[in-house]
Amino acid sequence: MKISTLFFLLSVFWVNLGAAENSPAAAPTPPVKEKSLEEIAAQRWTEMNTERIAASADGKPVTLSEIRQQITPFLKEIRTKTGNDNDFNKAIDDLADEILNQIADRQLVIADFRNNMGKIPASYVDADIEDTVRRDFGGDRNRFVAALRTQGLTPLSYRKQIEDRITFEYMIGQIRRSAINVGPGSILEYFNKHQAEFTHKEVINFRQITINQ
């Protein structure tokens, strides 16, 4: 599910910035604190694409801002490791494609949990957030909220992220435990004892991942 067109503007922006860096120095001007390449690219990318939807998974939108947030920390590393702009653009495109798949798969897993099991208890989410406030901010909730704002998050949106993470980790844990504990013999034995559970009318279960061009 390639989304090259979604990152064309970002790639061009980086090329222009690289060309500007290699041009002859201009006449001295009063010192001004310049933003890093990552900051400029991230700001421009945010202005152009913050709320655009790149895809949807099981009816849940995947926005370009979600993809950008996960790509931004790797921009400098990718620039260092790639020899030219074409390689850089391809690396960005490949990473964006991988992240989109990961987000979509994650949303499908979370949706499956909520459809079949409900929601993670609120106390689990509360405990996780309190642990973060205590560990990373010395128990200062004001500092915690301020840090969220710098990331474009609110306490409510952050709470949603934590709930989704706990849900996903629980489901992955269940899958791993099942893979370890269930062998071919156990599967056959269970099937022989519960054949009625595997006999039912035909139904269609539909899961969809849609990519917006």
CSV table of C-alpha atoms in Angstrom, one decimal:
chain,number,residue,atom,x,y,z
A,1,MET,CA,0.0,0.0,0.0
A,2,LYS,CA,2.4,2.7,-1.3
A,3,ILE,CA,1.7,6.3,-0.3
A,4,SER,CA,4.5,8.0,-2.2
A,5,THR,CA,2.4,10.9,-3.2
A,6,LEU,CA,1.6,11.7,0.4
A,7,PHE,CA,5.3,12.5,1.1
A,8,PHE,CA,6.3,14.2,-2.1
A,9,LEU,CA,6.0,17.7,-0.7
A,10,LEU,CA,8.0,16.7,2.4
A,11,SER,CA,10.8,15.2,0.2
A,12,VAL,CA,11.0,18.2,-2.0
A,13,PHE,CA,11.1,20.5,1.0
A,14,TRP,CA,14.1,18.5,2.4
A,15,VAL,CA,15.9,18.7,-1.0
A,16,ASN,CA,15.5,22.5,-1.1
A,17,LEU,CA,16.8,22.8,2.5
A,18,GLY,CA,19.8,20.7,1.6
A,19,ALA,CA,20.6,22.9,-1.4
A,20,ALA,CA,20.3,26.0,0.7
A,21,GLU,CA,22.8,24.5,3.2
A,22,ASN,CA,25.4,24.0,0.4
A,23,SER,CA,25.1,27.5,-1.2
A,24,PRO,CA,27.8,30.2,-0.5
A,25,ALA,CA,27.5,32.0,2.7
A,26,ALA,CA,25.4,35.2,2.6
A,27,ALA,CA,26.6,38.6,4.0
A,28,PRO,CA,26.7,38.8,7.8
A,29,THR,CA,23.4,39.5,9.4
A,30,PRO,CA,22.4,39.9,13.0
A,31,PRO,CA,22.4,36.5,14.8
A,32,VAL,CA,19.0,34.8,14.7
A,33,LYS,CA,18.2,31.5,16.3
A,34,GLU,CA,17.5,29.2,13.3
A,35,LYS,CA,15.3,26.2,13.5
A,36,SER,CA,16.8,22.8,12.7
A,37,LEU,CA,16.0,21.0,9.5
A,38,GLU,CA,13.8,18.6,11.4
A,39,GLU,CA,11.9,21.4,13.1
A,40,ILE,CA,11.3,23.3,9.8
A,41,ALA,CA,10.2,20.1,7.9
A,42,ALA,CA,7.9,19.0,10.7
A,43,GLN,CA,6.3,22.5,11.0
A,44,ARG,CA,5.7,22.7,7.3
A,45,TRP,CA,4.4,19.1,7.2
A,46,THR,CA,2.1,19.9,10.0
A,47,GLU,CA,0.7,23.0,8.3
A,48,MET,CA,0.0,21.2,5.1
A,49,ASN,CA,-1.2,17.8,6.4
A,50,THR,CA,-2.2,17.8,10.1
A,51,GLU,CA,-5.7,16.5,9.7
A,52,ARG,CA,-5.6,14.8,6.3
A,53,ILE,CA,-6.6,11.2,6.4
A,54,ALA,CA,-4.2,8.7,4.8
A,55,ALA,CA,-6.2,5.6,5.3
A,56,SER,CA,-8.9,4.0,7.4
A,57,ALA,CA,-8.8,0.6,9.2
A,58,ASP,CA,-12.1,-0.9,10.3
A,59,GLY,CA,-13.7,2.5,10.0
A,60,LYS,CA,-11.1,4.3,12.1
A,61,PRO,CA,-9.1,7.0,10.3
A,62,VAL,CA,-5.3,7.0,10.1
A,63,THR,CA,-4.2,10.6,9.7
A,64,LEU,CA,-1.0,11.9,8.1
A,65,SER,CA,-0.2,13.7,11.4
A,66,GLU,CA,0.0,10.3,13.1
A,67,ILE,CA,2.4,9.0,10.5
A,68,ARG,CA,4.4,12.3,10.6
A,69,GLN,CA,4.8,12.1,14.4
A,70,GLN,CA,6.4,8.6,14.1
A,71,ILE,CA,8.6,9.6,11.2
A,72,THR,CA,10.0,12.9,12.5
A,73,PRO,CA,12.3,11.3,15.2
A,74,PHE,CA,14.1,9.4,12.4
A,75,LEU,CA,14.6,12.2,9.8
A,76,LYS,CA,18.1,13.1,10.9
A,77,GLU,CA,19.2,9.5,11.1
A,78,ILE,CA,17.8,8.7,7.7
A,79,ARG,CA,19.5,11.8,6.2
A,80,THR,CA,22.8,10.7,7.7
A,81,LYS,CA,22.6,7.2,6.4
A,82,THR,CA,21.4,8.0,2.8
A,83,GLY,CA,23.9,9.1,0.2
A,84,ASN,CA,21.7,11.3,-1.9
A,85,ASP,CA,18.3,12.8,-2.1
A,86,ASN,CA,16.8,9.9,-4.1
A,87,ASP,CA,17.8,7.4,-1.5
A,88,PHE,CA,16.6,9.8,1.3
A,89,ASN,CA,13.2,10.1,-0.4
A,90,LYS,CA,12.9,6.4,-0.9
A,91,ALA,CA,13.8,5.7,2.7
A,92,ILE,CA,11.1,8.2,3.9
A,93,ASP,CA,8.6,6.6,1.6
A,94,ASP,CA,9.4,3.1,2.8
A,95,LEU,CA,9.3,4.1,6.4
A,96,ALA,CA,5.9,5.9,5.9
A,97,ASP,CA,4.5,2.8,4.2
A,98,GLU,CA,5.7,0.6,7.1
A,99,ILE,CA,4.3,2.9,9.7
A,100,LEU,CA,0.9,3.1,7.9
A,101,ASN,CA,0.7,-0.7,7.9
A,102,GLN,CA,1.6,-0.9,11.6
A,103,ILE,CA,-1.0,1.7,12.6
A,104,ALA,CA,-3.7,0.0,10.5
A,105,ASP,CA,-2.9,-3.5,11.9
A,106,ARG,CA,-2.8,-2.0,15.4
A,107,GLN,CA,-6.2,-0.4,15.0
A,108,LEU,CA,-7.7,-3.7,13.7
A,109,VAL,CA,-6.4,-5.5,16.8
A,110,ILE,CA,-7.8,-2.9,19.2
A,111,ALA,CA,-11.1,-2.9,17.4
A,112,ASP,CA,-11.3,-6.7,17.7
A,113,PHE,CA,-10.7,-6.5,21.5
A,114,ARG,CA,-13.4,-3.8,21.9
A,115,ASN,CA,-15.9,-5.7,19.8
A,116,ASN,CA,-15.5,-9.0,21.7
A,117,MET,CA,-14.2,-8.1,25.2
A,118,GLY,CA,-15.2,-4.4,25.9
A,119,LYS,CA,-12.8,-1.9,27.3
A,120,ILE,CA,-9.7,-2.0,29.5
A,121,PRO,CA,-10.6,-1.0,33.1
A,122,ALA,CA,-10.1,2.7,33.7
A,123,SER,CA,-7.9,1.9,36.8
A,124,TYR,CA,-5.3,0.4,34.5
A,125,VAL,CA,-5.1,3.6,32.5
A,126,ASP,CA,-5.0,5.8,35.6
A,127,ALA,CA,-2.2,3.7,37.1
A,128,ASP,CA,-0.1,4.0,33.9
A,129,ILE,CA,-0.5,7.8,33.7
A,130,GLU,CA,0.3,8.3,37.4
A,131,ASP,CA,3.4,6.2,37.0
A,132,THR,CA,4.5,8.4,34.1
A,133,VAL,CA,3.8,11.6,36.0
A,134,ARG,CA,5.8,10.3,39.0
A,135,ARG,CA,8.7,8.8,37.1
A,136,ASP,CA,9.2,11.4,34.4
A,137,PHE,CA,7.9,14.6,36.0
A,138,GLY,CA,8.6,14.2,39.7
A,139,GLY,CA,4.9,14.0,40.4
A,140,ASP,CA,4.3,17.5,39.0
A,141,ARG,CA,1.1,17.2,36.9
A,142,ASN,CA,1.5,20.8,35.6
A,143,ARG,CA,4.8,19.9,34.0
A,144,PHE,CA,3.2,16.7,32.6
A,145,VAL,CA,0.4,18.7,31.0
A,146,ALA,CA,2.8,21.3,29.6
A,147,ALA,CA,4.9,18.5,28.0
A,148,LEU,CA,1.7,17.1,26.4
A,149,ARG,CA,1.0,20.5,24.9
A,150,THR,CA,4.4,20.6,23.2
A,151,GLN,CA,3.5,17.4,21.5
A,152,GLY,CA,0.1,18.7,20.4
A,153,LEU,CA,-1.7,16.5,22.9
A,154,THR,CA,-4.4,17.1,25.5
A,155,PRO,CA,-4.7,15.0,28.7
A,156,LEU,CA,-7.8,13.3,27.1
A,157,SER,CA,-6.0,12.5,23.8
A,158,TYR,CA,-3.0,11.2,25.8
A,159,ARG,CA,-5.3,9.0,27.9
A,160,LYS,CA,-6.8,7.6,24.7
A,161,GLN,CA,-3.3,6.7,23.5
A,162,ILE,CA,-2.5,4.9,26.8
A,163,GLU,CA,-5.8,3.0,26.7
A,164,ASP,CA,-5.0,1.9,23.1
A,165,ARG,CA,-1.5,0.9,24.0
A,166,ILE,CA,-2.5,-1.2,27.0
A,167,THR,CA,-5.3,-2.8,24.9
A,168,PHE,CA,-2.8,-3.7,22.1
A,169,GLU,CA,-0.2,-5.0,24.5
A,170,TYR,CA,-2.8,-7.2,26.2
A,171,MET,CA,-4.0,-8.7,22.8
A,172,ILE,CA,-0.4,-9.3,21.7
A,173,GLY,CA,0.3,-11.0,25.0
A,174,GLN,CA,-2.7,-13.3,24.6
A,175,ILE,CA,-1.6,-14.2,21.1
A,176,ARG,CA,1.9,-15.1,22.3
A,177,ARG,CA,0.7,-17.1,25.2
A,178,SER,CA,-1.7,-19.0,22.9
A,179,ALA,CA,1.1,-19.8,20.5
A,180,ILE,CA,3.3,-21.1,23.3
A,181,ASN,CA,0.7,-23.2,25.1
A,182,VAL,CA,-1.3,-24.6,22.3
A,183,GLY,CA,0.2,-27.4,20.2
A,184,PRO,CA,-1.3,-29.5,17.4
A,185,GLY,CA,-2.4,-32.2,19.8
A,186,SER,CA,-4.3,-29.8,22.0
A,187,ILE,CA,-6.0,-28.2,19.0
A,188,LEU,CA,-7.2,-31.6,17.7
A,189,GLU,CA,-8.4,-32.6,21.2
A,190,TYR,CA,-10.3,-29.4,21.6
A,191,PHE,CA,-11.9,-29.7,18.2
A,192,ASN,CA,-13.0,-33.3,18.9
A,193,LYS,CA,-14.7,-32.2,22.1
A,194,HIS,CA,-16.3,-29.1,20.8
A,195,GLN,CA,-17.2,-29.8,17.2
A,196,ALA,CA,-20.6,-28.1,17.7
A,197,GLU,CA,-18.8,-24.8,18.2
A,198,PHE,CA,-17.3,-25.1,14.7
A,199,THR,CA,-20.6,-25.8,13.0
A,200,HIS,CA,-22.7,-22.7,12.2
A,201,LYS,CA,-24.5,-20.9,9.4
A,202,GLU,CA,-22.3,-19.1,6.9
A,203,VAL,CA,-21.6,-15.5,7.8
A,204,ILE,CA,-19.4,-12.8,6.3
A,205,ASN,CA,-17.1,-10.8,8.6
A,206,PHE,CA,-15.6,-7.8,6.8
A,207,ARG,CA,-12.5,-5.9,7.8
A,208,GLN,CA,-11.3,-3.1,5.5
A,209,ILE,CA,-8.2,-1.0,5.2
A,210,THR,CA,-8.7,1.9,2.8
A,211,ILE,CA,-5.8,4.0,1.4
A,212,ASN,CA,-6.6,7.5,0.3
A,213,GLN,CA,-4.7,8.8,-2.8
